[in-house]
Coordinates of C-alpha atoms in Angstrom, one line a residue:
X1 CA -56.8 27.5 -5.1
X2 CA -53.4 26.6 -3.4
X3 CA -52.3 23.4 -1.8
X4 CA -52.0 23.1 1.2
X5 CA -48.7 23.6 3.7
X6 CA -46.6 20.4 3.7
X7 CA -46.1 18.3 6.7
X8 CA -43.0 17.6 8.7
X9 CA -42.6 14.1 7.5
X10 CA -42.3 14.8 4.5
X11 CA -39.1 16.8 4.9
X12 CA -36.9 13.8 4.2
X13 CA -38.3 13.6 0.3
X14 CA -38.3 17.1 -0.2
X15 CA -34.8 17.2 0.7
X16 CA -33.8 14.0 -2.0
X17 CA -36.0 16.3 -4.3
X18 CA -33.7 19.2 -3.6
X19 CA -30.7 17.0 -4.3
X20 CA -32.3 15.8 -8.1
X21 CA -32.1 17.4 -11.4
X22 CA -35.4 19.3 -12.7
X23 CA -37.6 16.8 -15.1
X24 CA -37.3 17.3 -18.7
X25 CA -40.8 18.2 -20.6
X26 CA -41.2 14.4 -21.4
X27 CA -40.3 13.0 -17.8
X28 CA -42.9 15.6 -16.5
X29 CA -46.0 14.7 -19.0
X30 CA -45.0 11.1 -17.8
X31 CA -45.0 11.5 -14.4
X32 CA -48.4 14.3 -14.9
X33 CA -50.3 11.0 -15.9
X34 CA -49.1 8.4 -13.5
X35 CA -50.2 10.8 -10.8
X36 CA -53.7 11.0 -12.7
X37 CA -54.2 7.4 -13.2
X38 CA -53.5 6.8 -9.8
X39 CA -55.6 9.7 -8.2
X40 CA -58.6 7.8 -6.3
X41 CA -61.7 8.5 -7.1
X42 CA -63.5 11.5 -5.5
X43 CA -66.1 9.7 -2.7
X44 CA -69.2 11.0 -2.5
X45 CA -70.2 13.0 0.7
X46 CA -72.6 11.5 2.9
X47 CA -74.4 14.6 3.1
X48 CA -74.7 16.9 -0.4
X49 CA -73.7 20.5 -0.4
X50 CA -77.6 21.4 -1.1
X51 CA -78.6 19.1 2.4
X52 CA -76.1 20.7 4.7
X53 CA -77.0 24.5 3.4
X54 CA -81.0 23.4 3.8
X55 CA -80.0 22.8 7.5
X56 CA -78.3 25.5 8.5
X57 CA -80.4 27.8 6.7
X58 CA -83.1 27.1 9.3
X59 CA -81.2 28.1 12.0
X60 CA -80.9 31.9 13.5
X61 CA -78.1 33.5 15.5
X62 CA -75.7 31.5 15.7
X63 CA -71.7 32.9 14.8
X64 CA -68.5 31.6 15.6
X65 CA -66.0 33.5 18.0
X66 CA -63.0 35.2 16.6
X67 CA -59.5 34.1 18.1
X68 CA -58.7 38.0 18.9
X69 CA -56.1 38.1 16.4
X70 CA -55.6 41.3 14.9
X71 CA -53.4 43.0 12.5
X72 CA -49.3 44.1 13.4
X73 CA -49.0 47.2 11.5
X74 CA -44.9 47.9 11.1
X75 CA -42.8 50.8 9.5
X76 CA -40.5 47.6 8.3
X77 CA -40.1 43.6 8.4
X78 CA -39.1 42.7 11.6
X79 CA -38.6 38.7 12.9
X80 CA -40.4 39.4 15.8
X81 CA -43.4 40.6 13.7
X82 CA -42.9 37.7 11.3
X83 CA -42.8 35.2 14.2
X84 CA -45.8 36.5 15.2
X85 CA -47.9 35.8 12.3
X86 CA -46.4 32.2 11.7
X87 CA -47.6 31.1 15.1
X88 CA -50.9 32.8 14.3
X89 CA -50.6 35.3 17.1
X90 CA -51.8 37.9 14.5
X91 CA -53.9 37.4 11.7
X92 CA -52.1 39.5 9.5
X93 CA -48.8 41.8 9.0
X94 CA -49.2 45.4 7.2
X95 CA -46.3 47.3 6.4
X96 CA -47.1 50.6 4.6
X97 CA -44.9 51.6 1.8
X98 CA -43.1 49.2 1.8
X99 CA -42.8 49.5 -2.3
X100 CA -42.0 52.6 -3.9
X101 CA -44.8 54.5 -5.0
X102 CA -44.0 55.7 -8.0
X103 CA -42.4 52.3 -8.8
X104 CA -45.6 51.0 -7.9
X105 CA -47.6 52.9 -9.9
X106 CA -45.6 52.9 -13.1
X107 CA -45.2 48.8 -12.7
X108 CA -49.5 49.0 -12.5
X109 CA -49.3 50.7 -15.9
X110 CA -47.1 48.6 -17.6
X111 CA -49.2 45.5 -16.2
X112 CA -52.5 47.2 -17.7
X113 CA -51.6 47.0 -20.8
X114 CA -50.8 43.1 -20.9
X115 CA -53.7 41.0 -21.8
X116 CA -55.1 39.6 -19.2
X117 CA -56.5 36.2 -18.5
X118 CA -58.9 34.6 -16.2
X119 CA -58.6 31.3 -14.2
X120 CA -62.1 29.5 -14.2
X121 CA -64.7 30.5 -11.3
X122 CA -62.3 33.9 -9.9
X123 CA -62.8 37.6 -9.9
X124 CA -59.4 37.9 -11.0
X125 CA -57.3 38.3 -13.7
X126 CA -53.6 37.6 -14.7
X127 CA -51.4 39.9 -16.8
X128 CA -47.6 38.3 -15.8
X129 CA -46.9 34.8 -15.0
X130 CA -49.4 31.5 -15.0
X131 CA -51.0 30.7 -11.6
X132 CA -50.3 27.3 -9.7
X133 CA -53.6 26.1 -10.3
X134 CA -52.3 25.5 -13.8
X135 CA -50.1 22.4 -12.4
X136 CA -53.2 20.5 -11.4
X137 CA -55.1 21.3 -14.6
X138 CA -53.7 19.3 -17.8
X139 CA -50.1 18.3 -18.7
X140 CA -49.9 21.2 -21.3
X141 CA -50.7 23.9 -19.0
X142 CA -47.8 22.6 -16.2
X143 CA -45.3 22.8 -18.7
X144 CA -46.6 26.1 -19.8
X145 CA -46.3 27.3 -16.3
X146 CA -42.6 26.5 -15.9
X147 CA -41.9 27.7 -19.2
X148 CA -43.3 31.1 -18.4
X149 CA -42.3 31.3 -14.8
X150 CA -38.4 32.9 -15.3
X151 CA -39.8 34.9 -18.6
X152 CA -42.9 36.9 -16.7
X153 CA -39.9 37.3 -13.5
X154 CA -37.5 38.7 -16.2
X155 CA -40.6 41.1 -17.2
X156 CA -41.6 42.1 -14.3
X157 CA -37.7 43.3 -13.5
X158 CA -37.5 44.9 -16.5
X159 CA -40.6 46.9 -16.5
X160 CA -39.4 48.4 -13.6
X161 CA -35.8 48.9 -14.6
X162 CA -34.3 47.3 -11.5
X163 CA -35.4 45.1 -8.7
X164 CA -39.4 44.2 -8.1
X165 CA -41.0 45.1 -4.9
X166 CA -41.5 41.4 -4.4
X167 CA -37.8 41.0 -5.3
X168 CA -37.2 43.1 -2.3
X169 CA -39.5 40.9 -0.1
X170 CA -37.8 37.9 -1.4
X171 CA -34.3 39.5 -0.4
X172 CA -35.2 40.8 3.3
X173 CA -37.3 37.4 4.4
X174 CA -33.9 35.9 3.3
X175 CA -31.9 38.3 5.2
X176 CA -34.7 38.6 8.3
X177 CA -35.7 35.0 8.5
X178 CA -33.4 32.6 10.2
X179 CA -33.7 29.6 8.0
X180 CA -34.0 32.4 4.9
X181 CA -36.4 32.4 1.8
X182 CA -35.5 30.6 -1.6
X183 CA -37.9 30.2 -4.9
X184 CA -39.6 26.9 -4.5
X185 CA -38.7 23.6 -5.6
X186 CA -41.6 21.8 -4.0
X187 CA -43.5 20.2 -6.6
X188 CA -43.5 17.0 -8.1
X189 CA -41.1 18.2 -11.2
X190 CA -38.5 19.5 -8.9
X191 CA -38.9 22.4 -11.6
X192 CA -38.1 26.1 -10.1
X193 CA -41.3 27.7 -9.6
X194 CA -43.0 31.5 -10.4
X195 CA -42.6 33.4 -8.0
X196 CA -44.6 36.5 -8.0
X197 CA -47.5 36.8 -9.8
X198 CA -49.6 39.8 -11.3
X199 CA -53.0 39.9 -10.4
X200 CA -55.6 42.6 -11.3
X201 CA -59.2 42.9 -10.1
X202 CA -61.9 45.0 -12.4
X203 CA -65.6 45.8 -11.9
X204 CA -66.1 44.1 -14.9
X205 CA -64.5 41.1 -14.0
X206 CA -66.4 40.5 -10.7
X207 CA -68.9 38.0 -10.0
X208 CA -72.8 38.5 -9.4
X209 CA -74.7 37.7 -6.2
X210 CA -73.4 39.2 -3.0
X211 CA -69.9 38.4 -4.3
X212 CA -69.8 41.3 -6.2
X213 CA -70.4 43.5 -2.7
X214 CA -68.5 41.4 -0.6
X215 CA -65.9 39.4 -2.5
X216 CA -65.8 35.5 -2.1
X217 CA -64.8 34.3 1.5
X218 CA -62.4 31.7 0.7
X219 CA -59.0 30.0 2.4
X220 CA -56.3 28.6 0.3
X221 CA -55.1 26.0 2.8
X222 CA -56.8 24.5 5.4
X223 CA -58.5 26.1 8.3
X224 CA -57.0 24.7 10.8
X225 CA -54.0 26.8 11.6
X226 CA -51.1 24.9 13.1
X227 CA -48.3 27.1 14.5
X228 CA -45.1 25.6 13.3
X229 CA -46.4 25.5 9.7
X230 CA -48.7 27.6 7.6
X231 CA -49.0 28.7 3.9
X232 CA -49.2 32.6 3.8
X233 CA -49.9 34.8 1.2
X234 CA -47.9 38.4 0.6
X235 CA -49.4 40.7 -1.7
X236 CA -47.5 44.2 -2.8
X237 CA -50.3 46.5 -3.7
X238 CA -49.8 48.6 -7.1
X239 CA -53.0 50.3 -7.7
X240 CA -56.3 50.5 -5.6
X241 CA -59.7 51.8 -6.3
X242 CA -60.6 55.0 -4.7
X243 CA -63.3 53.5 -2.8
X244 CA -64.0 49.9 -2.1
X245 CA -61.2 46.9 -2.7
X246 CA -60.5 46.4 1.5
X247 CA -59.5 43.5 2.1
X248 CA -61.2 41.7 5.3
X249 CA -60.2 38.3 7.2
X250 CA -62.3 36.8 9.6
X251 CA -60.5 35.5 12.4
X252 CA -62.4 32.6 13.5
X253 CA -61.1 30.5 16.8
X254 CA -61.0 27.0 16.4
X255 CA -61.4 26.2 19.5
X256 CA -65.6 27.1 20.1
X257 CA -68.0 26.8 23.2
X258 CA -69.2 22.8 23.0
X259 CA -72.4 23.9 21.5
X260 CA -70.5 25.5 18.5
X261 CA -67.9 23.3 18.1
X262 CA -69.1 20.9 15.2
X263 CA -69.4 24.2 13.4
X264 CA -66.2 25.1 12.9
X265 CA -66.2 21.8 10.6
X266 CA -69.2 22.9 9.0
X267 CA -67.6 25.9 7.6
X268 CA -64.6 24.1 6.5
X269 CA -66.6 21.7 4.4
X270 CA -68.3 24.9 2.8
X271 CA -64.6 26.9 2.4
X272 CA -64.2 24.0 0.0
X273 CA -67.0 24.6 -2.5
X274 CA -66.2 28.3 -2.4
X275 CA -66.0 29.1 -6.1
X276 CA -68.6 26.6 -6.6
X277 CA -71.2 28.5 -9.5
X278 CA -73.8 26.3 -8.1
X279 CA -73.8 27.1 -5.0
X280 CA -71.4 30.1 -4.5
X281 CA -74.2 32.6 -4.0
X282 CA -75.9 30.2 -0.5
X283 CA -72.3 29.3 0.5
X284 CA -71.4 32.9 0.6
X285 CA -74.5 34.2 2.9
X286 CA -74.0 31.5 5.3
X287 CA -70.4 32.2 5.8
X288 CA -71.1 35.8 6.3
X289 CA -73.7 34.5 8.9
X290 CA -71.8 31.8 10.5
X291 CA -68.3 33.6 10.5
X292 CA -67.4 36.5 13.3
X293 CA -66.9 40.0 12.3
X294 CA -63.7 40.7 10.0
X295 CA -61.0 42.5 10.4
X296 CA -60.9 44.6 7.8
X297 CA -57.7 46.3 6.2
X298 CA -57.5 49.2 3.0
X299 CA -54.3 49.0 1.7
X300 CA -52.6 51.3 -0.6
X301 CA -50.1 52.1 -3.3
X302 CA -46.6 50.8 -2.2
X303 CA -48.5 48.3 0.7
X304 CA -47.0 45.1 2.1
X305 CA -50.2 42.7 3.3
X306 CA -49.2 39.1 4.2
X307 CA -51.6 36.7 5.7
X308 CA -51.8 32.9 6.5
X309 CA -54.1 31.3 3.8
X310 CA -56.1 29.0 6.2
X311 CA -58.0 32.1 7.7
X312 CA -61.0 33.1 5.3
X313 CA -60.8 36.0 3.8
X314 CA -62.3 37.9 0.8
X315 CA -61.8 41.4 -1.2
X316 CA -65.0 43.3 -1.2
X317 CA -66.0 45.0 -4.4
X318 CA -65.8 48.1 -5.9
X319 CA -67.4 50.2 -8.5
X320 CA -64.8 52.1 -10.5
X321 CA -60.7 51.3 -10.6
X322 CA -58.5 48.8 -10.9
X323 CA -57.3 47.0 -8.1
X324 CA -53.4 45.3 -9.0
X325 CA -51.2 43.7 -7.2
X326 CA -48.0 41.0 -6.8
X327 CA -48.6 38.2 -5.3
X328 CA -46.7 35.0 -3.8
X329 CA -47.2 32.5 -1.5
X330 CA -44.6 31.5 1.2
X331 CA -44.8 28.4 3.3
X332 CA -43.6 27.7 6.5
X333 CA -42.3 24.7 7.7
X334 CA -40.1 24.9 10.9
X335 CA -36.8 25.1 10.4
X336 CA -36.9 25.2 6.6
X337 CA -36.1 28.2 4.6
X338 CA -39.5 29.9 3.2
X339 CA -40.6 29.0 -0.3
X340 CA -42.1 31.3 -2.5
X341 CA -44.3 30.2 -5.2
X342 CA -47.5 31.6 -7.1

């Protein structure tokens, strides 16, 4: 799961970060372990996950409003459209074909036949590039993640003799965004990160429970949505499924009638235990019982989907197919240019 979008305040570090060298392998395995030594201790809820689901299992009819946001489909990126969706005026931005097709589909092949690997607790797999869990994991798998990040880039290109449909987002957010869109520095290495990663969903791959239906509702920032930054999420779609694979985002208001307000906490507190094998299968049926309806999209070959990360949102299941696509984060802070990352 992804960190969180950065404050303000902390603009004045990041830009001494921008202004250092990248850490060697033996500065980053020494500053990996300072940050774990000095990581406090996790604190033990007052209630456990098992007390709160007990609780709320005992009530009936009761679902949060959606905030009315809906999806801006476009022919092509436009600012307006992408000022839109960072001030959370839309839940999401579509833009149909915006990959070549056949590009598309021939990149999908080429990524099939990669071994894939899974990251603990996911439906997914990865055939190019490391995810940026890995830098939160162990020393050895940070490192590995930098040391693969230009390679499975380089790869990518390659396989499809030219630029990459997400090279071609990266170069019109730069173009289209005023403060333009860079690779991210913004980790504690000051290393250039991945940027574009290659995910691919099976039927064999997904989860049991009504996961396997309905996909895990999850966020990958936090829930409350601020309007001047956000971490969003762009995925170019390379292959789908014939049937099954949509993609659905619940657009839940924060602000809530007074007698539904402390909910809105409630299912923030579960968002966080969403790949939890304990208690993924209860977690799941309450969200779908707590959260409002989703708006649901079906992308296709050559699709554009981006998304802010703190609404939930979950890829349903399918039955037959591969569902593939590239993926990168971008965050928005204010004035800043966007950093992608994956």
């Amino acid at each position: 799961m992804a960190k969180a979008a950065t404050t303000l305040e902390e603009e004045p570090r990041r830009a001494l970060a921008d202004a250092l060298d990248p850490m060697s392998d033996e500065e980053l395995r020494a500053e990996f372990e300072r940050r774990r030594d000095a990581k406090p201790s996790a604190k033990t809820p007052a209630k456990s996950v098992t007390d709160v689901l007990a609780q709320l299992e005992a009530v009936r009819d009761v679902r949060l409003e959606s905030d009315g946001a809906g999806v801006a489909t476009c022919g092509e990126l436009t600012p307006s459209a992408l000022q839109d969706l960072f001030a959370n005026r839309t839940c999401a931005l579509h833009v149909p074909g915006f990959g070549n097709v056949g590009t598309c589909t021939e990149l999908a092949r080429w990524l099939a036949d990669r071994p894939a690997h899974t990251w603990g607790g996911t439906d997914t797999s990865y055939t190019a590039g490391i995810p940026v869990n890995a830098l939160y994991s162990s020393v050895d798998e940070a490192i590995a993640y930098f040391k693969e990040a230009l390679p499975a880039m380089r790869a990518i290109r390659g396989a499809t003799n030219g630029l990459s449909p997400l090279d071609k987002l990266r170069l019109e957010l730069d173009e289209l965004w005023p403060s333009g869109a860079t690779v991210s520095r913004d980790n504690p290495y000051r290393r250039k990160m991945l940027a574009g990663l290659a995910r691919v969903m099976r039927p064999e791959t997904l989860l049991d429970g009504i996961t396997r239906v309905e996909g895990i509702i999850h966020t990958d920032s936090s829930m409350f949505l601020d309007s001047e930054h956000g971490l969003f999420s762009a995925n170019i779609y390379l292959d789908v499924p014939t049937s099954g694979g949509e993609l659905n985002i619940f657009p839940v208001a924060m602000q809530q009638p007074e007698h539904l307000q402390s909910l809105v906490r409630v299912v923030a507190y579960f968002l966080q235990y969403s790949f939890d094998p304990v208690h993924r299968e209860r977690i799941q049926r309450q969200l779908h019982a707590l959260l409002p309806a989703p708006v649901t999209l079906t992308p296709r070959a050559g699709d554009l989907i981006v998304l802010n990360t703190g609404r939930p949102h979950a890829v349903r299941g399918f039955t037959a197919g591969t569902r593939v696509t590239l993926q990168a984060f971008a965050l928005h802070e204010g004035t800043r240019p966007l950093q992608f990352y994956s």
